[in-house]
PDB file of C-alpha atoms in Angstrom:
ATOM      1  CA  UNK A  28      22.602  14.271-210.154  1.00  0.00           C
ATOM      2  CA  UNK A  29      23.376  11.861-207.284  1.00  0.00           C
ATOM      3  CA  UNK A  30      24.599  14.194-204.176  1.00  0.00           C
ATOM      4  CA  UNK A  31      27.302  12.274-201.149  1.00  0.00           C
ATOM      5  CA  UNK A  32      27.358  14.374-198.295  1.00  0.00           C
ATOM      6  CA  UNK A  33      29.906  13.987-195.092  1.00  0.00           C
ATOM      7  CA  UNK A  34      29.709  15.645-192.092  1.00  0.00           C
ATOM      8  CA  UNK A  35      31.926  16.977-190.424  1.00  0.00           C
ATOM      9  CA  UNK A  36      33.674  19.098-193.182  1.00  0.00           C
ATOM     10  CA  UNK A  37      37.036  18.964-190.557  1.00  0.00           C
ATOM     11  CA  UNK A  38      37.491  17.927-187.203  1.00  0.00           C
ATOM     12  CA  UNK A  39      39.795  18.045-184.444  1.00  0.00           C
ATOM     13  CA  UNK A  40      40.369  16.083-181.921  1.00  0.00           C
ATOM     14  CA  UNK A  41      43.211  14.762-178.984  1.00  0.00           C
ATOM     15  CA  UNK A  42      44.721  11.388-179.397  1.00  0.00           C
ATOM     16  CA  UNK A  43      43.094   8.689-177.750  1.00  0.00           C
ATOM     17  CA  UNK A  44      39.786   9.962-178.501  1.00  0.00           C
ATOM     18  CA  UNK A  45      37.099   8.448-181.313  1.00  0.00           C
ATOM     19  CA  UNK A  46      35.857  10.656-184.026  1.00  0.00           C
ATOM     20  CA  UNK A  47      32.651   9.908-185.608  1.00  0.00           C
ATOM     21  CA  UNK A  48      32.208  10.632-189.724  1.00  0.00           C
ATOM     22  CA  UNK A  49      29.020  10.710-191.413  1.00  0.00           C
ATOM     23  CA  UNK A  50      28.514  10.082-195.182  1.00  0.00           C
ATOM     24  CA  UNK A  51      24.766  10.506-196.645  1.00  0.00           C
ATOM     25  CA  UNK A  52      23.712   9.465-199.950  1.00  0.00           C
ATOM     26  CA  UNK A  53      20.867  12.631-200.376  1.00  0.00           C
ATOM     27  CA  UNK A  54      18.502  12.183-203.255  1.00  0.00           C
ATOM     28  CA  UNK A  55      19.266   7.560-203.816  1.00  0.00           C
ATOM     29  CA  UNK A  56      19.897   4.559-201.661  1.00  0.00           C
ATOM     30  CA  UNK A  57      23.027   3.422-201.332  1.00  0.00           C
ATOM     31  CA  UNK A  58      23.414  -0.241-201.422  1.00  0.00           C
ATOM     32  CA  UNK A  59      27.085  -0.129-201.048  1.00  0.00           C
ATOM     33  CA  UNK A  60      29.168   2.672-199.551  1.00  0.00           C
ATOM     34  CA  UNK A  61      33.344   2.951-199.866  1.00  0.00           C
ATOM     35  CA  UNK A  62      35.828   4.848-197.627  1.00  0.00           C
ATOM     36  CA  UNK A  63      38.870   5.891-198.686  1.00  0.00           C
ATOM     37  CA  UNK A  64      41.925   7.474-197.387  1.00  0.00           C
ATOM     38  CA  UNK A  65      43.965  10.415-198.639  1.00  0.00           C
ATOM     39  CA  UNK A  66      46.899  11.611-196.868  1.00  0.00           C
ATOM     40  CA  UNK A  67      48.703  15.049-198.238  1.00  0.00           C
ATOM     41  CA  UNK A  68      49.999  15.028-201.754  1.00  0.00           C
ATOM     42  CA  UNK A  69      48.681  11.099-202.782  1.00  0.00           C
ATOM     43  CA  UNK A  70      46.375   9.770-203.585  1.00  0.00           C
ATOM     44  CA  UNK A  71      42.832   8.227-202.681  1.00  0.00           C
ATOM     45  CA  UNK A  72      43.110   4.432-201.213  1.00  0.00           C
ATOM     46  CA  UNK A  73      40.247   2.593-200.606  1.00  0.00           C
ATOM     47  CA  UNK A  74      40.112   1.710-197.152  1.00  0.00           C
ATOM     48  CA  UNK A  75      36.663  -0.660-196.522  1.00  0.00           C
ATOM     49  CA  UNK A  76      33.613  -1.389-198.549  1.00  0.00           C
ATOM     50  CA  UNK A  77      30.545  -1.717-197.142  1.00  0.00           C
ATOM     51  CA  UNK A  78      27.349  -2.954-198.056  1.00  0.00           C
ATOM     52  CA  UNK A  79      23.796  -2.034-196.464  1.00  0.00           C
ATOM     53  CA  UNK A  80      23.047  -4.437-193.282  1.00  0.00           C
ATOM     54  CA  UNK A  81      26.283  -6.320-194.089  1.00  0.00           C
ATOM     55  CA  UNK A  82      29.291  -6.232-191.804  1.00  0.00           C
ATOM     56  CA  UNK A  83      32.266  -4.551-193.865  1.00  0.00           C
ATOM     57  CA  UNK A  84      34.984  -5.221-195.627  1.00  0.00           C
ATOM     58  CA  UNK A  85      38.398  -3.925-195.244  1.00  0.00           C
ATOM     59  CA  UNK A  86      41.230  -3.710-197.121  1.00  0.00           C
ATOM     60  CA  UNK A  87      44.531  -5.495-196.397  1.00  0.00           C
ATOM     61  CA  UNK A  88      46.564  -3.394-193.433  1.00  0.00           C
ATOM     62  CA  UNK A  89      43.478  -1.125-192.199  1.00  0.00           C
ATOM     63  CA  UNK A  90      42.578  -2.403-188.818  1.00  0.00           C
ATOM     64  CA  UNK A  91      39.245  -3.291-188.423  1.00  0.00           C
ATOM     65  CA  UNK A  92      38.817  -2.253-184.556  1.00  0.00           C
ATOM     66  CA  UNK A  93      39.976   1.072-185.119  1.00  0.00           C
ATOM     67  CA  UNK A  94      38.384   2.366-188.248  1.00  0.00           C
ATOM     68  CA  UNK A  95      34.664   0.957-187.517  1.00  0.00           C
ATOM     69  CA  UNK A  96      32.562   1.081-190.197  1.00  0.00           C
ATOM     70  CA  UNK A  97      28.890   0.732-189.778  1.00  0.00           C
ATOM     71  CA  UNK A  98      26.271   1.168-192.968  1.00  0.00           C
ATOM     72  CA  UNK A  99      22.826   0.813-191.094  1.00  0.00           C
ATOM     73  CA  UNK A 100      20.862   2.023-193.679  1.00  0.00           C
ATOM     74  CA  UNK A 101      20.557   2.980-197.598  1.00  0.00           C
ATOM     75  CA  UNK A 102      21.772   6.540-196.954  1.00  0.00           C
ATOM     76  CA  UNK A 103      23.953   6.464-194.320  1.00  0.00           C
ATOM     77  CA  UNK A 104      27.138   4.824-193.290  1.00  0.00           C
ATOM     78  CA  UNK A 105      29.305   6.051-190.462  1.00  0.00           C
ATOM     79  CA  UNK A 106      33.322   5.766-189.800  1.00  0.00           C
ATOM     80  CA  UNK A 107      34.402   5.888-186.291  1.00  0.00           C
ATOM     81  CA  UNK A 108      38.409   6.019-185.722  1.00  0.00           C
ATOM     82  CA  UNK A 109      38.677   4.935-182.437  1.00  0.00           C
ATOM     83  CA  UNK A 110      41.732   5.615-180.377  1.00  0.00           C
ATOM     84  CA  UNK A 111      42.700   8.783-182.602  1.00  0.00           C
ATOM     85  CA  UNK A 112      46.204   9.115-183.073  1.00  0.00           C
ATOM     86  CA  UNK A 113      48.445  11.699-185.080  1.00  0.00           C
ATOM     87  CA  UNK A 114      49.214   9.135-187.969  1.00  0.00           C
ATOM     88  CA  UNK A 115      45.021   8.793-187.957  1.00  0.00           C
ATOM     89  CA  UNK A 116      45.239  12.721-189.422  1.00  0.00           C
ATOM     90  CA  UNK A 117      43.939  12.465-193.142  1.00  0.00           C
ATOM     91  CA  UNK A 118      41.170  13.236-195.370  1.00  0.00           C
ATOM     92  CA  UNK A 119      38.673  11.021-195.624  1.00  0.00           C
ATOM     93  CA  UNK A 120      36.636  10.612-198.491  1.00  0.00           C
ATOM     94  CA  UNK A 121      33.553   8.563-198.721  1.00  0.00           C
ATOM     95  CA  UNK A 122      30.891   7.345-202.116  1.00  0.00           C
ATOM     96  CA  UNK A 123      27.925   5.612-202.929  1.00  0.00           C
ATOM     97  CA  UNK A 124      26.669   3.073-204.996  1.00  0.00           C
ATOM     98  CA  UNK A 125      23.313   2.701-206.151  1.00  0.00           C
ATOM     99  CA  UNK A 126      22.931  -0.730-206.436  1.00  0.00           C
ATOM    100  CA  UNK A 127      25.542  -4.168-207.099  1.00  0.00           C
ATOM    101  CA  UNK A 128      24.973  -3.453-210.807  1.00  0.00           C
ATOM    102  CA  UNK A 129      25.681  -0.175-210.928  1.00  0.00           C
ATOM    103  CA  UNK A 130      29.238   1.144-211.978  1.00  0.00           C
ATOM    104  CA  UNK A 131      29.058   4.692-211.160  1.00  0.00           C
ATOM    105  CA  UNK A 132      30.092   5.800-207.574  1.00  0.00           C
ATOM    106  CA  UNK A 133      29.092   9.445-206.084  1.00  0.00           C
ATOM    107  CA  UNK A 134      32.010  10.922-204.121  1.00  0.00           C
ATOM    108  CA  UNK A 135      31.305  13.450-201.268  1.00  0.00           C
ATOM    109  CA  UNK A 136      33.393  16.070-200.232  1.00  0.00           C
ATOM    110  CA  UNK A 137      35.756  14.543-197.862  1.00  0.00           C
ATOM    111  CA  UNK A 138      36.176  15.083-194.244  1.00  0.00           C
ATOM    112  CA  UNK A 139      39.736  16.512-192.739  1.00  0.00           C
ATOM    113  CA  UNK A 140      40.971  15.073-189.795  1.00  0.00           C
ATOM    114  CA  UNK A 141      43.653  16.546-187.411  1.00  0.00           C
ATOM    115  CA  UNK A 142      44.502  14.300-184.085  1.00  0.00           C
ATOM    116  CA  UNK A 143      46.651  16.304-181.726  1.00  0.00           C
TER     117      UNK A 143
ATOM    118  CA  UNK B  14      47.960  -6.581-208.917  1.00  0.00           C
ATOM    119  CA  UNK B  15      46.114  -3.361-210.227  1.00  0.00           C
ATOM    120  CA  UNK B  16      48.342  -0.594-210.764  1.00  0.00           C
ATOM    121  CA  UNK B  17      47.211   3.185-212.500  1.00  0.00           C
ATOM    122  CA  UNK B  18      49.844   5.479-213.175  1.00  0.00           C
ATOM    123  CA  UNK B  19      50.093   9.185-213.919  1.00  0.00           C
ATOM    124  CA  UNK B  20      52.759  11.416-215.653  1.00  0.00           C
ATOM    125  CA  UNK B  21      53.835  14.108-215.184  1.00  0.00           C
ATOM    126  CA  UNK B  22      53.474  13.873-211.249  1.00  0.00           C
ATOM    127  CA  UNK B  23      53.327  17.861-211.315  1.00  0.00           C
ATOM    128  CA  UNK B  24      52.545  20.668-214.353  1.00  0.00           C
ATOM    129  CA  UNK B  25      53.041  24.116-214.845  1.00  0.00           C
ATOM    130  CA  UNK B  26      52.116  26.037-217.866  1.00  0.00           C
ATOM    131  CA  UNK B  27      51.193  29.298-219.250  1.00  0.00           C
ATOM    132  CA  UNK B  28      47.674  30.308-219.659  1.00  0.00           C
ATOM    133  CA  UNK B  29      46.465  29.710-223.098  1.00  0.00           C
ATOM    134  CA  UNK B  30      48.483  26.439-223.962  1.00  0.00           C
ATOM    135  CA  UNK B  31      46.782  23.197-224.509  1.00  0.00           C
ATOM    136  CA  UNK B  32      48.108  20.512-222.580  1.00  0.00           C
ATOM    137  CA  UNK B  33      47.643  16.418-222.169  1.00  0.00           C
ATOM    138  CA  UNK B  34      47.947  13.940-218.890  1.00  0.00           C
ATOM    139  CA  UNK B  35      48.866  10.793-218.952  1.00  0.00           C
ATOM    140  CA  UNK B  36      47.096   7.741-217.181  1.00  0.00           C
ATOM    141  CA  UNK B  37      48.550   4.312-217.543  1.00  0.00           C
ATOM    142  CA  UNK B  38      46.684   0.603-215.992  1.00  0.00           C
ATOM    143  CA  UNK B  39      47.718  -2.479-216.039  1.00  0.00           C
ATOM    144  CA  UNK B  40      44.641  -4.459-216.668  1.00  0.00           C
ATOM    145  CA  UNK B  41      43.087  -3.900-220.285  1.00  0.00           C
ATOM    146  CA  UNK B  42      40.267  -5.768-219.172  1.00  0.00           C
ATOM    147  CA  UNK B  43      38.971  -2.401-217.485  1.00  0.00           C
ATOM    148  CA  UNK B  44      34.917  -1.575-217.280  1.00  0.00           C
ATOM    149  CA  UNK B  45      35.403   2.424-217.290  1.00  0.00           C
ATOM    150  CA  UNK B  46      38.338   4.897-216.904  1.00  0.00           C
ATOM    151  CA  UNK B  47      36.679   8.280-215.413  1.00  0.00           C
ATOM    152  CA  UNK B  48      38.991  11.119-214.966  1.00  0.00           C
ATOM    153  CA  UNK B  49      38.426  13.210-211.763  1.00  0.00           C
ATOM    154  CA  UNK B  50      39.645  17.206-210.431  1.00  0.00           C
ATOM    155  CA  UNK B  51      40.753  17.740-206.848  1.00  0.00           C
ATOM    156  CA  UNK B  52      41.078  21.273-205.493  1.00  0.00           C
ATOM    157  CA  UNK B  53      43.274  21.645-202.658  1.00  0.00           C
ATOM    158  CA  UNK B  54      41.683  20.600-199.842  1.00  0.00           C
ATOM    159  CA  UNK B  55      38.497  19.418-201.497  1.00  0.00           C
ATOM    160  CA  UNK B  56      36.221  15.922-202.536  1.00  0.00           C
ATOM    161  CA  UNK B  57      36.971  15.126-205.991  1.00  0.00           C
ATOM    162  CA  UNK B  58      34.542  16.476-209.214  1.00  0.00           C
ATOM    163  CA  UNK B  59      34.175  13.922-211.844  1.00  0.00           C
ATOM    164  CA  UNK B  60      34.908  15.035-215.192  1.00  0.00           C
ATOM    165  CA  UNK B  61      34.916  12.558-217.752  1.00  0.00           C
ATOM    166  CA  UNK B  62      33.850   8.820-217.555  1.00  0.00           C
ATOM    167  CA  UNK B  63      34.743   6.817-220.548  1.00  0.00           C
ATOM    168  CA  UNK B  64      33.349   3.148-220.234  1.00  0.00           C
ATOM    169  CA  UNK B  65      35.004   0.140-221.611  1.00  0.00           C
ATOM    170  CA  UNK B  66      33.241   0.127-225.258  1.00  0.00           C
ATOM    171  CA  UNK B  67      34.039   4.058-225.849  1.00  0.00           C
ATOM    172  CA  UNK B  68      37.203   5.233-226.808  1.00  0.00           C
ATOM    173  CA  UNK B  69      36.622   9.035-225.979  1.00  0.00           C
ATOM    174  CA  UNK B  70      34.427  11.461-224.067  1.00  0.00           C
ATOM    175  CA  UNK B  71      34.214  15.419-224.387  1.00  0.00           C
ATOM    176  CA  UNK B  72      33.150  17.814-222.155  1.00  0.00           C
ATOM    177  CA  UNK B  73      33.932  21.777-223.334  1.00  0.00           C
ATOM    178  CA  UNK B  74      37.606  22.373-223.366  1.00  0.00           C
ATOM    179  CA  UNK B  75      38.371  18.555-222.383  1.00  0.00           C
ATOM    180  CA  UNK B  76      38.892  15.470-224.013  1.00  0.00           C
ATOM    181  CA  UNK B  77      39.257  12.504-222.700  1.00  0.00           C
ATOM    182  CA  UNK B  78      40.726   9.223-224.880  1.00  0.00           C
ATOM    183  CA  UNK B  79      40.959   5.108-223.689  1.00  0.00           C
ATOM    184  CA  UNK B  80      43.468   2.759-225.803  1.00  0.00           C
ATOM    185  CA  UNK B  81      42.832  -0.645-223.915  1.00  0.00           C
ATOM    186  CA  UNK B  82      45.373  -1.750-226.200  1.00  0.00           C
ATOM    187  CA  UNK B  83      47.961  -0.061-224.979  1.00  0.00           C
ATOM    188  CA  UNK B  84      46.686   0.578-221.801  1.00  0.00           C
ATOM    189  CA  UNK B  85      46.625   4.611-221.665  1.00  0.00           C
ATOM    190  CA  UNK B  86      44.311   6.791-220.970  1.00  0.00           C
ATOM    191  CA  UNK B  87      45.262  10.825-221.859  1.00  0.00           C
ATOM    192  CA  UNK B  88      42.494  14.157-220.652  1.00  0.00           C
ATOM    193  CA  UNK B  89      43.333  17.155-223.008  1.00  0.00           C
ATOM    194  CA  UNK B  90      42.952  20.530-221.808  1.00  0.00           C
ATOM    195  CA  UNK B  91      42.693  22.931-224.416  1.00  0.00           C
ATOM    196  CA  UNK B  92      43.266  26.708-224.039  1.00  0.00           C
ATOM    197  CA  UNK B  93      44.402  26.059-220.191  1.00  0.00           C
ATOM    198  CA  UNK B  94      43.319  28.817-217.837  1.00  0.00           C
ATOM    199  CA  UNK B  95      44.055  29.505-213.877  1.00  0.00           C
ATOM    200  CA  UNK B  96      41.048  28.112-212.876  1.00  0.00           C
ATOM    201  CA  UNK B  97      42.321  24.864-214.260  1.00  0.00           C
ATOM    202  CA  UNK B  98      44.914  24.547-211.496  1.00  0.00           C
ATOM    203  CA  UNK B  99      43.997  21.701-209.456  1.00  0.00           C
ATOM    204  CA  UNK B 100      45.131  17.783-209.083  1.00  0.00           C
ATOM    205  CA  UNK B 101      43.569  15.472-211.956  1.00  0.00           C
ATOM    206  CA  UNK B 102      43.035  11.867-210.784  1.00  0.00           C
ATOM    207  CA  UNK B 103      42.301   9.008-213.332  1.00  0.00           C
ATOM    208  CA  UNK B 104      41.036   6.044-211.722  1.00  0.00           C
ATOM    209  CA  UNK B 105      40.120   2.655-213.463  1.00  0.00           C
ATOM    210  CA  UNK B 106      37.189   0.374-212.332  1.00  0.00           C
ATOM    211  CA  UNK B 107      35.528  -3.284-213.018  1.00  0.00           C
ATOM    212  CA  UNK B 108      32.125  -4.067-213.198  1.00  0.00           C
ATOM    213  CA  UNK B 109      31.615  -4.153-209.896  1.00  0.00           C
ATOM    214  CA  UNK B 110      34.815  -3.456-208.320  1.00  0.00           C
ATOM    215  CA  UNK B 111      36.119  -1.157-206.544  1.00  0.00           C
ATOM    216  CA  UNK B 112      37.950   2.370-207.990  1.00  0.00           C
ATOM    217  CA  UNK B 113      41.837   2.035-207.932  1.00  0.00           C
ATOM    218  CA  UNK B 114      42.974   5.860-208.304  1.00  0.00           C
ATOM    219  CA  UNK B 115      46.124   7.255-210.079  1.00  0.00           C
ATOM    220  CA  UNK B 116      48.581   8.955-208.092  1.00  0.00           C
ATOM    221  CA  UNK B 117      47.283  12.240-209.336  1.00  0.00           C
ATOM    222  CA  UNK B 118      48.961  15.175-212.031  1.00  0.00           C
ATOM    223  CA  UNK B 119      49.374  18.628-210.216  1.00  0.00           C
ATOM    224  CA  UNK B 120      48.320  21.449-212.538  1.00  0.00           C
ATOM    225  CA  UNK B 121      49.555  24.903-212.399  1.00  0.00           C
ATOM    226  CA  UNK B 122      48.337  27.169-215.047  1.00  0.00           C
ATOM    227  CA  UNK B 123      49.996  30.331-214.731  1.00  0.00           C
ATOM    228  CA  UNK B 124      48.021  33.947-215.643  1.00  0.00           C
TER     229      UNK B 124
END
């Protein structure tokens, strides 16, 4: 089956700083790639889309110069919080499309984030 | 404006009983309803995907059922067990839209 990885599994960093997440789509080529945001005890909301060479898009109230999104290639799209703060602490969860026509999305295994 | 809900918001059972969750949308003109598990701390594991034409999937103990009429979706456990105790997630998707999740059932299934 399709595999999503992330990396890093958890991170920690101070406020201010930027944090750089990296989802992979391992064994297809993702044509679009989805973040999403899941703070304790709710549930998943998408935060961007993103499609392969294509700037992103983001959903209403995430701000666009502090979560960039950048999806250079068919396998890998990146999330960069910029600024960290401790409201920024979350899991984030990325997945993968394999092409406009497909339905199915691939979810990897979601990255914790602590800003101190 | 898309809307999934899910009741009960938190479950705790016996081991050994069979038990259902609830999933609710808004929009009957849904693609596919896929029900997802969530272990504390973890991605999510899909479990059942039901797609617009179906009107139930089965995996071993589970069972998964759509009514677009009414606009529910229920996953049946049968013959709970410990291992069972996670967070189940329904979401609901378009052709070519974007997932909108449920706010998620906590299971407990007690030895």
């Amino acid at each position: 089956g399709a595999v999503v990885s992330q990396h890093p599994s958890w991170v920690i960093c101070k406020s201010g700083t930027s944090v750089k997440i990296e989802c992979r789509s391992l064994d297809f080529q993702a044509t679009t790639m989805f973040w999403y945001r899941q703070f304790p005890k709710q549930s998943l909301m998408l935060m961007a889309t993103s499609n392969e060479g294509s700037k992103a898009t983001y959903e209403q109230g995430v701000e666009k110069d502090k979560f960039l999104i950048n999806h250079a290639s068919l396998t890998l799209s990146t999330l960069t919080v910029t600024s960290a703060h401790p409201e920024d602490s979350s899991f984030y969860i990325c997945s993968a499309r394999g092409s406009v026509y497909a339905y199915e999305q691939y979810f990897g295994p979601g990255t914790r984030l602590t800003v101190t | 404006k898309q809307e999934v809900t899910q009741i009960p918001a938190a479950l705790s059972v016996p081991e050994g009983e069979n038990l259902v969750l609830n999933c609710s949308f808004t929009d009957s003109a849904i693609y596919n309803l896929q029900w997802f598990r969530q272990d504390p701390g973890k991605g999510l594991t899909s479990l059942l995907l039901i797609q617009s034409s179906q009107r139930e999937q089965t995996s071993g103990r589970l069972n998964a059922s759509l009514d677009k009429s009414s606009g529910r979706s229920t996953l049946y456990i049968a013959a709970s067990q410990p291992g069972d105790s996670a967070t189940y997630l329904c979401a609901r998707h378009n052709y070519g839209q974007n997932f909108v999740f449920g706010p998620g059932t906590r299971l407990s299934v007690l030895p």
